[in-house]
PDB file of C-alpha atoms in Angstrom:
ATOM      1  CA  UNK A   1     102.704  64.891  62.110  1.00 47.00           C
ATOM      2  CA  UNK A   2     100.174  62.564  60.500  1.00 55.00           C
ATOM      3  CA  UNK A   3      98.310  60.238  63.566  1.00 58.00           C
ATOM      4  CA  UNK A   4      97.792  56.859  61.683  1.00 62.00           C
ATOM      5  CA  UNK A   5     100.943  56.951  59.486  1.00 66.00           C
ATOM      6  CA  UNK A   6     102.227  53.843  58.907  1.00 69.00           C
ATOM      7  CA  UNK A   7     106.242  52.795  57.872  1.00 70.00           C
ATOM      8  CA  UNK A   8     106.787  49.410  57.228  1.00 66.00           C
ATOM      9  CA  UNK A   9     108.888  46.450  59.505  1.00 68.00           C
ATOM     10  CA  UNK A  10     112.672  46.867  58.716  1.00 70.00           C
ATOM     11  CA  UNK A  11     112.658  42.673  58.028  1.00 78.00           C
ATOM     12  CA  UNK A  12     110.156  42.413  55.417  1.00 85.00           C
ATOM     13  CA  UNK A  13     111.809  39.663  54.287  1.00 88.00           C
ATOM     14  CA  UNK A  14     109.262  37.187  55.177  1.00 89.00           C
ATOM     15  CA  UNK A  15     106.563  39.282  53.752  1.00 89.00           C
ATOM     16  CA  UNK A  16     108.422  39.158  50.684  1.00 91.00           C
ATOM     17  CA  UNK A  17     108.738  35.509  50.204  1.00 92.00           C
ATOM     18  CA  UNK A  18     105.730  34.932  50.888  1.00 94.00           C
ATOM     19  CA  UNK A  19     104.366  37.072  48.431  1.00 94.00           C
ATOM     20  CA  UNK A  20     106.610  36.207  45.780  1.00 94.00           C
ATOM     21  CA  UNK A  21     105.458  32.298  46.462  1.00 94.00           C
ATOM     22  CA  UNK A  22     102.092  33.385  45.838  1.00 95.00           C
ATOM     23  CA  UNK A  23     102.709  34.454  42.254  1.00 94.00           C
ATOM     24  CA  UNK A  24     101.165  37.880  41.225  1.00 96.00           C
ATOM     25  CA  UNK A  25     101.103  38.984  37.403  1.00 96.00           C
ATOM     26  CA  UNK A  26     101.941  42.195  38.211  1.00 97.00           C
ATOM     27  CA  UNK A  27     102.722  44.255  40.840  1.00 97.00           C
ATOM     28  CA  UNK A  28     101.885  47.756  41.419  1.00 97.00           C
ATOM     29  CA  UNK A  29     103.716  50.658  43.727  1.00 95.00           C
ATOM     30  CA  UNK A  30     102.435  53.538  44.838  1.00 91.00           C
ATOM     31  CA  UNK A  31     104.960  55.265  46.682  1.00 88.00           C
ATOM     32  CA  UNK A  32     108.818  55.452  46.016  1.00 90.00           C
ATOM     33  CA  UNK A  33     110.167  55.124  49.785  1.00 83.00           C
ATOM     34  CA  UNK A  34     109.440  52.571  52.127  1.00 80.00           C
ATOM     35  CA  UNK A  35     107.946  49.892  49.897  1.00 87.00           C
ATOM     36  CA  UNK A  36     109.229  50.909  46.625  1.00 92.00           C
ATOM     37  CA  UNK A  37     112.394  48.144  47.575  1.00 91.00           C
ATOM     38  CA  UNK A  38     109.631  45.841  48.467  1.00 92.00           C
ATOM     39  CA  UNK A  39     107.999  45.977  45.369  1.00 95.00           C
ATOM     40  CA  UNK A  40     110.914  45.926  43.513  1.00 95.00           C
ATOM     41  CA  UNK A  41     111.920  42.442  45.421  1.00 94.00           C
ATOM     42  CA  UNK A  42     108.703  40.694  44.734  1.00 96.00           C
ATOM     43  CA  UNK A  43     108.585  41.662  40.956  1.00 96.00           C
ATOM     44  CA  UNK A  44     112.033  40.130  40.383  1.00 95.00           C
ATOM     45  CA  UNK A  45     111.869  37.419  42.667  1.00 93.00           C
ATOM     46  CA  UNK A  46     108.401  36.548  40.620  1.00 92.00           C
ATOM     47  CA  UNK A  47     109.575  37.346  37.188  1.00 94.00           C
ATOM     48  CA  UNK A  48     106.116  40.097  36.866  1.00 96.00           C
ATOM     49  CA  UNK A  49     106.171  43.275  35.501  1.00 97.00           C
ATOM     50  CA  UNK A  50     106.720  46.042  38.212  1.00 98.00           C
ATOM     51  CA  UNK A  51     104.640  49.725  37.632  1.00 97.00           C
ATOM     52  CA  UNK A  52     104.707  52.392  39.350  1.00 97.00           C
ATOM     53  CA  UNK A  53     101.895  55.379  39.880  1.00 95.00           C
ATOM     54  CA  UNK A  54     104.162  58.260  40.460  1.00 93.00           C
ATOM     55  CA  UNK A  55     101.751  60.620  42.279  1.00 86.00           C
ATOM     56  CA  UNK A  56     103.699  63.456  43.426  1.00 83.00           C
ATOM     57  CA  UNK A  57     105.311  66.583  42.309  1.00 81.00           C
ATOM     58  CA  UNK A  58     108.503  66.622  44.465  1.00 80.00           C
ATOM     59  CA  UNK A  59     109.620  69.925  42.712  1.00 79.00           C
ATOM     60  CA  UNK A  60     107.151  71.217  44.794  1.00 70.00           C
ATOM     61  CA  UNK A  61     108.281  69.970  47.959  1.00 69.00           C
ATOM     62  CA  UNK A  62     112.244  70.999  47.830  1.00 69.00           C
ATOM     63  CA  UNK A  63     111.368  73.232  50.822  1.00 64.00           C
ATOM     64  CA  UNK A  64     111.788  70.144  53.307  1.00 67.00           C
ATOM     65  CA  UNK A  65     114.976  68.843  52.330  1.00 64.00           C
ATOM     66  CA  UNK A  66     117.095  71.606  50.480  1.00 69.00           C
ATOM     67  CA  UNK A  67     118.007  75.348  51.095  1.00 73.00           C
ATOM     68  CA  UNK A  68     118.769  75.580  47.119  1.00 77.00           C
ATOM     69  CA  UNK A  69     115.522  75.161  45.169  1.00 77.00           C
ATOM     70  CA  UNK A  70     117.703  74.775  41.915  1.00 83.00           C
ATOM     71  CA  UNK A  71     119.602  71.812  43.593  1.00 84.00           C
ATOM     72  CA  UNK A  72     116.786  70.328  45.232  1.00 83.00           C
ATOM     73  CA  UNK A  73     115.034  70.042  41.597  1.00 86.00           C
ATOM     74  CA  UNK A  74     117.636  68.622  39.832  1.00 89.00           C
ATOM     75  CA  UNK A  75     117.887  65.828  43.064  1.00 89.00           C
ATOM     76  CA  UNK A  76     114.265  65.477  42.201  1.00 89.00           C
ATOM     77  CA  UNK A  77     115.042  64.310  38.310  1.00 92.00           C
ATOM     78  CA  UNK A  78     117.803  62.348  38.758  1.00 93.00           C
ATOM     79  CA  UNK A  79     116.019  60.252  42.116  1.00 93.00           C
ATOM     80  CA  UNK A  80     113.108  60.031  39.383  1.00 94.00           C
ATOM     81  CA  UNK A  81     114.885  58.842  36.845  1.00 95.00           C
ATOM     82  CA  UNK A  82     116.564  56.482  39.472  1.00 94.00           C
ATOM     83  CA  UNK A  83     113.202  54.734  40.533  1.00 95.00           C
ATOM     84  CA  UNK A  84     112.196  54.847  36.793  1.00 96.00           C
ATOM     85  CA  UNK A  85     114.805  52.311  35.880  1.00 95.00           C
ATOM     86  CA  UNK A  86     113.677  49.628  37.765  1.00 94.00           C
ATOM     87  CA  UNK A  87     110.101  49.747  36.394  1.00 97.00           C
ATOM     88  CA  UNK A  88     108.397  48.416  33.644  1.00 97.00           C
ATOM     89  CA  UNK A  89     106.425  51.682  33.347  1.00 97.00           C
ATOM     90  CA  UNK A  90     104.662  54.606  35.110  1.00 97.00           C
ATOM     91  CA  UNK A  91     101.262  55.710  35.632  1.00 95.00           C
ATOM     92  CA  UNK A  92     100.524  59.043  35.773  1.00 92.00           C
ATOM     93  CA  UNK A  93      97.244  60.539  37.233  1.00 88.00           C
ATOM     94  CA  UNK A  94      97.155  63.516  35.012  1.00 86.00           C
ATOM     95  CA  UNK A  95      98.879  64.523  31.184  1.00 87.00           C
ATOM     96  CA  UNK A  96     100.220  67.259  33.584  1.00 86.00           C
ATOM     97  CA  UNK A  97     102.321  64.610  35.404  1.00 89.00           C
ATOM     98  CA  UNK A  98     103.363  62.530  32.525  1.00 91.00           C
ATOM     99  CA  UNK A  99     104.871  65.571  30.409  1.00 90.00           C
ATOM    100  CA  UNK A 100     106.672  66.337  33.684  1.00 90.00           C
ATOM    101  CA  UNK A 101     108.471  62.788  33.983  1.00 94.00           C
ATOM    102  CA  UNK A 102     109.178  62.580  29.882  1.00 93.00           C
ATOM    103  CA  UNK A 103     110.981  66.512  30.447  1.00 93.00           C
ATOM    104  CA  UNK A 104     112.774  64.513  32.960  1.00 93.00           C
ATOM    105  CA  UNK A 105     113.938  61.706  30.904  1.00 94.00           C
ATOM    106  CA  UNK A 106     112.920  58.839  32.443  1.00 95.00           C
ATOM    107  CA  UNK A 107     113.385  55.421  30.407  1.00 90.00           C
ATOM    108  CA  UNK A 108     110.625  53.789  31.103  1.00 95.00           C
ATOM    109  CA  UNK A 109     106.862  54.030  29.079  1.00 96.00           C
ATOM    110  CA  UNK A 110     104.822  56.565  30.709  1.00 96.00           C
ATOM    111  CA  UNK A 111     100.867  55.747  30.834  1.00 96.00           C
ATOM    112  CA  UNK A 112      97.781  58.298  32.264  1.00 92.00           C
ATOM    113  CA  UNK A 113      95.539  56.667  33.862  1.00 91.00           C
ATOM    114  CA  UNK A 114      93.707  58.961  36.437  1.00 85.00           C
ATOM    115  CA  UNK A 115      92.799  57.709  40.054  1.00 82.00           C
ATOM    116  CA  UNK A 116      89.002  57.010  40.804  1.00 82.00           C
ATOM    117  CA  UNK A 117      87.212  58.432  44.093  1.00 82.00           C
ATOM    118  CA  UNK A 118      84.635  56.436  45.949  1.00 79.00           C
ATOM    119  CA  UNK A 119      81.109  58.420  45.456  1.00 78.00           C
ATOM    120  CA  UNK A 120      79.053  57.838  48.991  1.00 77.00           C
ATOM    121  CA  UNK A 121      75.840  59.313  49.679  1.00 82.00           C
ATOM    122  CA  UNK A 122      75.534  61.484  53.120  1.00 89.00           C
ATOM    123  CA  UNK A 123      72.961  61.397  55.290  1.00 92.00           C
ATOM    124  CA  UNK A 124      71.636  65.427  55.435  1.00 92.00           C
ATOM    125  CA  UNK A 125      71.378  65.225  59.007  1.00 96.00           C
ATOM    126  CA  UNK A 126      74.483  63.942  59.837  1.00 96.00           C
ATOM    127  CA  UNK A 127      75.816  66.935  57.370  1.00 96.00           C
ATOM    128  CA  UNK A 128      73.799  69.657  59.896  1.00 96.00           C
ATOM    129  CA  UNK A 129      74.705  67.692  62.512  1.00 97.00           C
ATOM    130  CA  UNK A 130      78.724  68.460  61.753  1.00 97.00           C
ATOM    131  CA  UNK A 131      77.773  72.052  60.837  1.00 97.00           C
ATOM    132  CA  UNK A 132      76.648  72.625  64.415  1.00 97.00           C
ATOM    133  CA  UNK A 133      79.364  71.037  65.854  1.00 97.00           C
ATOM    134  CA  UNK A 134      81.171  73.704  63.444  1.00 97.00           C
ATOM    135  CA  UNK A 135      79.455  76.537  64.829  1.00 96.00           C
ATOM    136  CA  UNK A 136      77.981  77.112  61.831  1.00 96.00           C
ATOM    137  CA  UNK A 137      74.891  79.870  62.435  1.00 94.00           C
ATOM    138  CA  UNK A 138      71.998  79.815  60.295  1.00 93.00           C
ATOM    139  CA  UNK A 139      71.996  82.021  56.573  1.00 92.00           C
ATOM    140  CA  UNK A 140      76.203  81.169  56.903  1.00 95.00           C
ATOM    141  CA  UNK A 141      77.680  79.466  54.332  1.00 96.00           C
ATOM    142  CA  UNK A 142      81.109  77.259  54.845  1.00 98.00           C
ATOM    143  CA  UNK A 143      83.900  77.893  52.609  1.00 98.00           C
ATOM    144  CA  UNK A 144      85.246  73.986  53.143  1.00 98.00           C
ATOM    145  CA  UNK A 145      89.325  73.057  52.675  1.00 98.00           C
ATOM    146  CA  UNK A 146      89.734  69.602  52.884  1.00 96.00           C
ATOM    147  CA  UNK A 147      94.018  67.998  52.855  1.00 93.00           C
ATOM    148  CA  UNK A 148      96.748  68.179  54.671  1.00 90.00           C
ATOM    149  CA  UNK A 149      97.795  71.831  56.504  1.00 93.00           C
ATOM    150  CA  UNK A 150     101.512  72.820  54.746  1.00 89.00           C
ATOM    151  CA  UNK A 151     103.569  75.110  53.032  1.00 88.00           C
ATOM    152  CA  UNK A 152     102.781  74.102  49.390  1.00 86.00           C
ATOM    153  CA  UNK A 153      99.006  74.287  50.273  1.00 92.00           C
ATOM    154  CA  UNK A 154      99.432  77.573  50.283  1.00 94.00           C
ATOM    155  CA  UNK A 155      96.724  78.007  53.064  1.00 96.00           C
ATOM    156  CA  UNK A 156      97.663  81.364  53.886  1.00 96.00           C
ATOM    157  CA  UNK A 157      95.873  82.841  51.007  1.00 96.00           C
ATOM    158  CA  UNK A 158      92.466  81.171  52.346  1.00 97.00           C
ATOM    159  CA  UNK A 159      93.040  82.651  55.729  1.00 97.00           C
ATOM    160  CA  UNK A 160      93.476  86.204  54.434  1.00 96.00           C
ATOM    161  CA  UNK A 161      90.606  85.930  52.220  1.00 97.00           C
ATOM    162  CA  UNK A 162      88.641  84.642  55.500  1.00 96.00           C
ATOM    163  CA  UNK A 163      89.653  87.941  57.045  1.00 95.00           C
ATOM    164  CA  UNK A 164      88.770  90.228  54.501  1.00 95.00           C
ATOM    165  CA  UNK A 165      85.585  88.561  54.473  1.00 95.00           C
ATOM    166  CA  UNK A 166      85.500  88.775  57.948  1.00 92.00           C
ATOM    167  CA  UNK A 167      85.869  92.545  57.802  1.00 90.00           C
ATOM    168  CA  UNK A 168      83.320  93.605  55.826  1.00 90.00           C
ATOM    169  CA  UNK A 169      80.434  91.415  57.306  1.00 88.00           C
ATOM    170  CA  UNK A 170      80.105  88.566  54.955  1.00 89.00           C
ATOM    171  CA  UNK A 171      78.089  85.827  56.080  1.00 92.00           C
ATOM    172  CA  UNK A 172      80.745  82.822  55.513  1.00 95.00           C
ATOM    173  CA  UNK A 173      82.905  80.742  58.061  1.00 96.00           C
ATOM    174  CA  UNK A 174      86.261  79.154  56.622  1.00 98.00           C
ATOM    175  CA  UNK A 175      86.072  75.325  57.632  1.00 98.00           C
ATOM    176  CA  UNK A 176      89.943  73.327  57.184  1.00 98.00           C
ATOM    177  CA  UNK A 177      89.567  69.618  56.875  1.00 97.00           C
ATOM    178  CA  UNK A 178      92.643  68.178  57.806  1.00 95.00           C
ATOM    179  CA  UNK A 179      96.247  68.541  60.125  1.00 93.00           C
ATOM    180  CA  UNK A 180      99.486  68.929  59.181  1.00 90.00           C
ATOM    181  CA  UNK A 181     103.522  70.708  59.900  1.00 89.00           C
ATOM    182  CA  UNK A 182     102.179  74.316  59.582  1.00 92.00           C
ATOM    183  CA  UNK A 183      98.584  73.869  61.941  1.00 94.00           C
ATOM    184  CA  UNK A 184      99.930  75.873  65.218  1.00 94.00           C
ATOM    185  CA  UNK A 185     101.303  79.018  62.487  1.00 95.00           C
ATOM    186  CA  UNK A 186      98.051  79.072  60.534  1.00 96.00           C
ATOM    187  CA  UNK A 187      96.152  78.969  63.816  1.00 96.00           C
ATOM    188  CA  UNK A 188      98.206  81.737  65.372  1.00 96.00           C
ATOM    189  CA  UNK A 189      97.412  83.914  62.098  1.00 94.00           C
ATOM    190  CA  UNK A 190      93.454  82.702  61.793  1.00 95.00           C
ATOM    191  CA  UNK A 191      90.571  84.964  62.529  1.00 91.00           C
ATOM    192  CA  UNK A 192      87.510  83.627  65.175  1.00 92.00           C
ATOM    193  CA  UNK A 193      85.942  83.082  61.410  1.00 93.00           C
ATOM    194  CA  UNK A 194      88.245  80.047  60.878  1.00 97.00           C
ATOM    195  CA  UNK A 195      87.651  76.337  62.071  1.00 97.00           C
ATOM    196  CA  UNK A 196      90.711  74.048  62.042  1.00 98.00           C
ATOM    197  CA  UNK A 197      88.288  70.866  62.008  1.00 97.00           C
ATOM    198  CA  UNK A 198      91.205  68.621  62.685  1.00 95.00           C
ATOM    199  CA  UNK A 199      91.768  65.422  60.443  1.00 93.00           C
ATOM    200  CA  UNK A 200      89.288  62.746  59.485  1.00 93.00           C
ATOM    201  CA  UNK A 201      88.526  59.376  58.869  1.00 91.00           C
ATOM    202  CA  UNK A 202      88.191  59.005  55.358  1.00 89.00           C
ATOM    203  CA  UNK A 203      84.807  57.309  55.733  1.00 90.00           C
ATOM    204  CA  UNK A 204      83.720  60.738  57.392  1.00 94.00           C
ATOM    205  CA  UNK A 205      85.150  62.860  55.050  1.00 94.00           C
ATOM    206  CA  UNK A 206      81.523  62.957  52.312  1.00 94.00           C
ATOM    207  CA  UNK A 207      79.841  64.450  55.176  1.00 96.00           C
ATOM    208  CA  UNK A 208      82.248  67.231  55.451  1.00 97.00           C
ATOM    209  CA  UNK A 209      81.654  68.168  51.816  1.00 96.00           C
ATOM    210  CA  UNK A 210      78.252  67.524  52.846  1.00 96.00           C
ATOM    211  CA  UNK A 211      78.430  70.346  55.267  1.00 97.00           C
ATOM    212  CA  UNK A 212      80.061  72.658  53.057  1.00 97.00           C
ATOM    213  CA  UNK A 213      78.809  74.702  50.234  1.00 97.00           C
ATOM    214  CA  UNK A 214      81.934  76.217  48.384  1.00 97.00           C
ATOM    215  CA  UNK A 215      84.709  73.969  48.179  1.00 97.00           C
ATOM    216  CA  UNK A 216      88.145  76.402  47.977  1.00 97.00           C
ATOM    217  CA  UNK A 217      91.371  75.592  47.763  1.00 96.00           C
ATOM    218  CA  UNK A 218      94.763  77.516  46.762  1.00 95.00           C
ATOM    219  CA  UNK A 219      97.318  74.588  46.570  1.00 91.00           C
ATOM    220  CA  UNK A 220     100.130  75.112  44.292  1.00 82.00           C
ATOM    221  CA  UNK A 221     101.229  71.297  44.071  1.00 79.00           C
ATOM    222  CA  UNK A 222      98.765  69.097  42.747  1.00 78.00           C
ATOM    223  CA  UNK A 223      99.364  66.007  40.443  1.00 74.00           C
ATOM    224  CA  UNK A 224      95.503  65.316  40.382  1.00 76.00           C
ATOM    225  CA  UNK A 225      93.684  67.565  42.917  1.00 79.00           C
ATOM    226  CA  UNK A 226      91.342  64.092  44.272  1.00 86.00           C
ATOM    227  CA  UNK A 227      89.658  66.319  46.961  1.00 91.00           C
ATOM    228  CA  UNK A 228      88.928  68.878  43.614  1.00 91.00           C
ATOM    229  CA  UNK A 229      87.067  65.865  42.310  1.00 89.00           C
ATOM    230  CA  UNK A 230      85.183  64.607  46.020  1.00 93.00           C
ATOM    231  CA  UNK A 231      83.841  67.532  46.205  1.00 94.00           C
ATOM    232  CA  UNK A 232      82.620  68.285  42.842  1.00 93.00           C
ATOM    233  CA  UNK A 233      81.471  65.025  43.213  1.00 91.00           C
ATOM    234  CA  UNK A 234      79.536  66.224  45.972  1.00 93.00           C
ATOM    235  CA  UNK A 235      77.891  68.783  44.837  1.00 94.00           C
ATOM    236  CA  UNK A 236      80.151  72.021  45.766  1.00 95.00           C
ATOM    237  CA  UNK A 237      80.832  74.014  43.600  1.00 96.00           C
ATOM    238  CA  UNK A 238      84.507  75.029  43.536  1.00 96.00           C
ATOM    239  CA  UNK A 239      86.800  77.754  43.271  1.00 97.00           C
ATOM    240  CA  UNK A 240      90.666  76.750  43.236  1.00 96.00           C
ATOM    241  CA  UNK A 241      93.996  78.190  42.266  1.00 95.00           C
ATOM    242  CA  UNK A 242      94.454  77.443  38.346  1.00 93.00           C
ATOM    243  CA  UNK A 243      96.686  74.398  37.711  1.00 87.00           C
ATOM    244  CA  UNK A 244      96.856  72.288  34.289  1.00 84.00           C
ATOM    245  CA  UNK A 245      95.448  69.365  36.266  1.00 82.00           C
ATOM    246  CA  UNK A 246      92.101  71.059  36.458  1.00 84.00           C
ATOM    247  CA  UNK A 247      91.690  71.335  32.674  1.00 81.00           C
ATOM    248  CA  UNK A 248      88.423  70.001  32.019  1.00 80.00           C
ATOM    249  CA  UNK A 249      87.718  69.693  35.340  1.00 86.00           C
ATOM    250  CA  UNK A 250      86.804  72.550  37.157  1.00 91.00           C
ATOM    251  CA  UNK A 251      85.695  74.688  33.849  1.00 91.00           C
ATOM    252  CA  UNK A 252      84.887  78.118  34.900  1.00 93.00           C
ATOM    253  CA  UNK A 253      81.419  79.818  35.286  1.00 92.00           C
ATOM    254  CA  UNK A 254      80.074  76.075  35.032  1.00 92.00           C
ATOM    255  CA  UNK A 255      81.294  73.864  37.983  1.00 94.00           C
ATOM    256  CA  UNK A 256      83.528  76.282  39.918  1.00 94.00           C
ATOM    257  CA  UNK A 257      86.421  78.849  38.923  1.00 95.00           C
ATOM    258  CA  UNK A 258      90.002  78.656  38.431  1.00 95.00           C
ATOM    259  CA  UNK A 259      91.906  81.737  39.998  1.00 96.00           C
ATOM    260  CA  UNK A 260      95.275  83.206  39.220  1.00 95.00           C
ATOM    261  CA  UNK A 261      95.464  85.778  41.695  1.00 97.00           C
ATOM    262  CA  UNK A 262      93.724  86.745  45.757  1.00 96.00           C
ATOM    263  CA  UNK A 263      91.690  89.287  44.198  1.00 97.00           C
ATOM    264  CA  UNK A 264      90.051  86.963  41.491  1.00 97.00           C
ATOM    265  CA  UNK A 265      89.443  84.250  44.011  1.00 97.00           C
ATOM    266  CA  UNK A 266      88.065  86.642  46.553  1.00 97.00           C
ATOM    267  CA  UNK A 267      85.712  88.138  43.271  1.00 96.00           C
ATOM    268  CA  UNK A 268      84.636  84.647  43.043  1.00 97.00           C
ATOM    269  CA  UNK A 269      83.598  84.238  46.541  1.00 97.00           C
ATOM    270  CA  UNK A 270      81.424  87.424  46.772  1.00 96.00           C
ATOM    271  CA  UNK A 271      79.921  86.115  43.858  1.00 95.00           C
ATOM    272  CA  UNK A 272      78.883  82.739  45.073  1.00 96.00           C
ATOM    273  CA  UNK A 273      77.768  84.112  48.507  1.00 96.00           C
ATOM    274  CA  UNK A 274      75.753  86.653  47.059  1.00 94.00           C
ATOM    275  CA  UNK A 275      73.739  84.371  44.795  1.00 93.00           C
ATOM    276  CA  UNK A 276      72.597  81.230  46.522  1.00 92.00           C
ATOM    277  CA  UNK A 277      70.204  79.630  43.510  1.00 92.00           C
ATOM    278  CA  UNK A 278      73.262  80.576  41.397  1.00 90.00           C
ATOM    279  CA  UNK A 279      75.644  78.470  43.780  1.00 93.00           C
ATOM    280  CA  UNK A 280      73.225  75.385  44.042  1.00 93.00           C
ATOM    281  CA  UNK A 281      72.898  75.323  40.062  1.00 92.00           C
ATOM    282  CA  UNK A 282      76.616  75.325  40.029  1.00 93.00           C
ATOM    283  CA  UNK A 283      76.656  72.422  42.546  1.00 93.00           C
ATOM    284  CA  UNK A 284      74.305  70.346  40.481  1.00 92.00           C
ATOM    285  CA  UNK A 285      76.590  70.903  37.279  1.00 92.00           C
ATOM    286  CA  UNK A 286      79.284  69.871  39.799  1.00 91.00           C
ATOM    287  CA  UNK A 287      77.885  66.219  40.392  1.00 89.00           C
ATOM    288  CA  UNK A 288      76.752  66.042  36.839  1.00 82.00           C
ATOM    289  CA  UNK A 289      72.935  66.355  37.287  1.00 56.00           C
ATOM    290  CA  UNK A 290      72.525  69.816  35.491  1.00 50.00           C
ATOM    291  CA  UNK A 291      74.110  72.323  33.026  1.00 48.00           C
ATOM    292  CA  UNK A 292      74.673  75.977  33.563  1.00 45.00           C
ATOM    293  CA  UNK A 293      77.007  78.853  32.862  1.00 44.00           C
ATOM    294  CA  UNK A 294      77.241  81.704  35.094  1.00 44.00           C
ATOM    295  CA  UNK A 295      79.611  84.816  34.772  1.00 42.00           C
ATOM    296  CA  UNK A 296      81.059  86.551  37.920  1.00 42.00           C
TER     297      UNK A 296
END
């Protein structure tokens, strides 16, 4: 599903001795499946403290391995609890994740600490460059997704907004960033004003926010939102489905909008497209270099 995916060697054992010989103070996990064990190993074997940034809402994600949402949930606490236990304590990226693991009862101390993004600057040409190559025709504007292309992305809503667009003449062209389980559906449902752009290298990603000037997106599982923050970071102003891990973050009629329902975010849109000098003050508050409020 993912090209570059990696899983680790089933004898690690080697790797693990070797890193346990070399002595860390403490080591740090990042994902509870195929290294979590590791991890685990080398932190004993070492005597060092083991923590763990927990970094995804798996309530979110019952849909893959469970026909009962209420079951799948309450598989979701007790494996958290499970990989709680053998850590010394948790990061979490956002308060919204660390009041989710304490309603879960986990034993372990739960810190926030939220995950930094790399800031690179972007050549404008190669940014017009990857427009072209988008098909992007002057006076249209690209209403940029950027992650992976599946069910809790909630995509769908993008794609109908696209359409509507579409429909009434609106000088926009929906770009998605990114592959994923659900690509052939959402291409079978998409519009000729869609791009599926296919994933990236993350060292090309800046110059797709480069090329786009609304960042959207309608996820309803986010622990931090990171591509929120790239492309804020960026410049883009954005417009993305309310979550309490955008508070403070994407602060509405400032940086971007928060929507609760299609018709707000499609409001939103219209707004932005209509009002380019309105949209590029926005983008400056984005990447911190100005401060305006706008009402839509």
């Amino acid at each position: 599903i993912y090209p570059g995916a990696r899983l680790r060697t089933p004898d690690a054992a080697a790797a693990v001795r070797a890193l346990a010989a070399w002595g860390p103070d403490v080591v740090h996990s990042q994902c509870e499946f195929s290294t979590f064990p590791l991890a685990k190993r080398i932190a004993r074997a070492c005597g060092a403290p083991l923590l763990h940034t927990y970094h995804t809402v798996y309530e979110d994600y019952t849909h893959y391995f469970s026909p009962s949402r209420r079951w799948g949930r309450a598989a979701v606490r007790a494996f958290t609890r499970h990989i709680a236990a053998g850590c010394d304590a948790l990061i979490a990226p956002t308060a919204k994740v660390a009041r989710l693991l304490e309603s879960y009862g986990v034993a372990c101390p739960v810190h926030t600490l939220p995950t930094g993004i790399d800031i690179a600057r972007v050549d404008p040409a190669a940014a017009a460059a990857l427009r072209a190559r988008w098909g992007v025709q002057p006076g249209q504007a690209v209403l940029l997704y950027v992650g992976r292309l599946a069910q809790e992305k909630n995509i769908g809503e993008l794609l109908a907004l696209a359409q509507r667009l579409g429909a009434q003449g609106a000088a926009a062209k929906l770009v998605l960033v990114g592959d994923g389980p659900q690509r052939a559906r959402l291409q079978a449902q998409a519009g000729p004003q869609v791009v599926f752009a296919g994933m990236a290298a993350p060292s090309f990603v800046p110059v797709c926010y480069a090329a786009g000037d609304i960042f959207l997106s309608a996820s309803t599982s986010e622990t931090q939102g990171l591509t929120y923050l790239e492309a804020l970071a960026a410049g883009r102003p954005a417009v993305c489905r309310a979550d309490p891990c955008l508070q403070d973050v994407i602060v509405d009629g400032v940086n971007g909008w928060q929507y609760r329902t299609p018709e707000e975010l499609e409001r939103h849109v219209r707004a932005l497209l209509a009002d380019e000098p309105a949209r590029r003050a926005m983008g400056r508050c984005a990447a911190g270099k100005g401060l305006a409020v706008w009402s839509a």
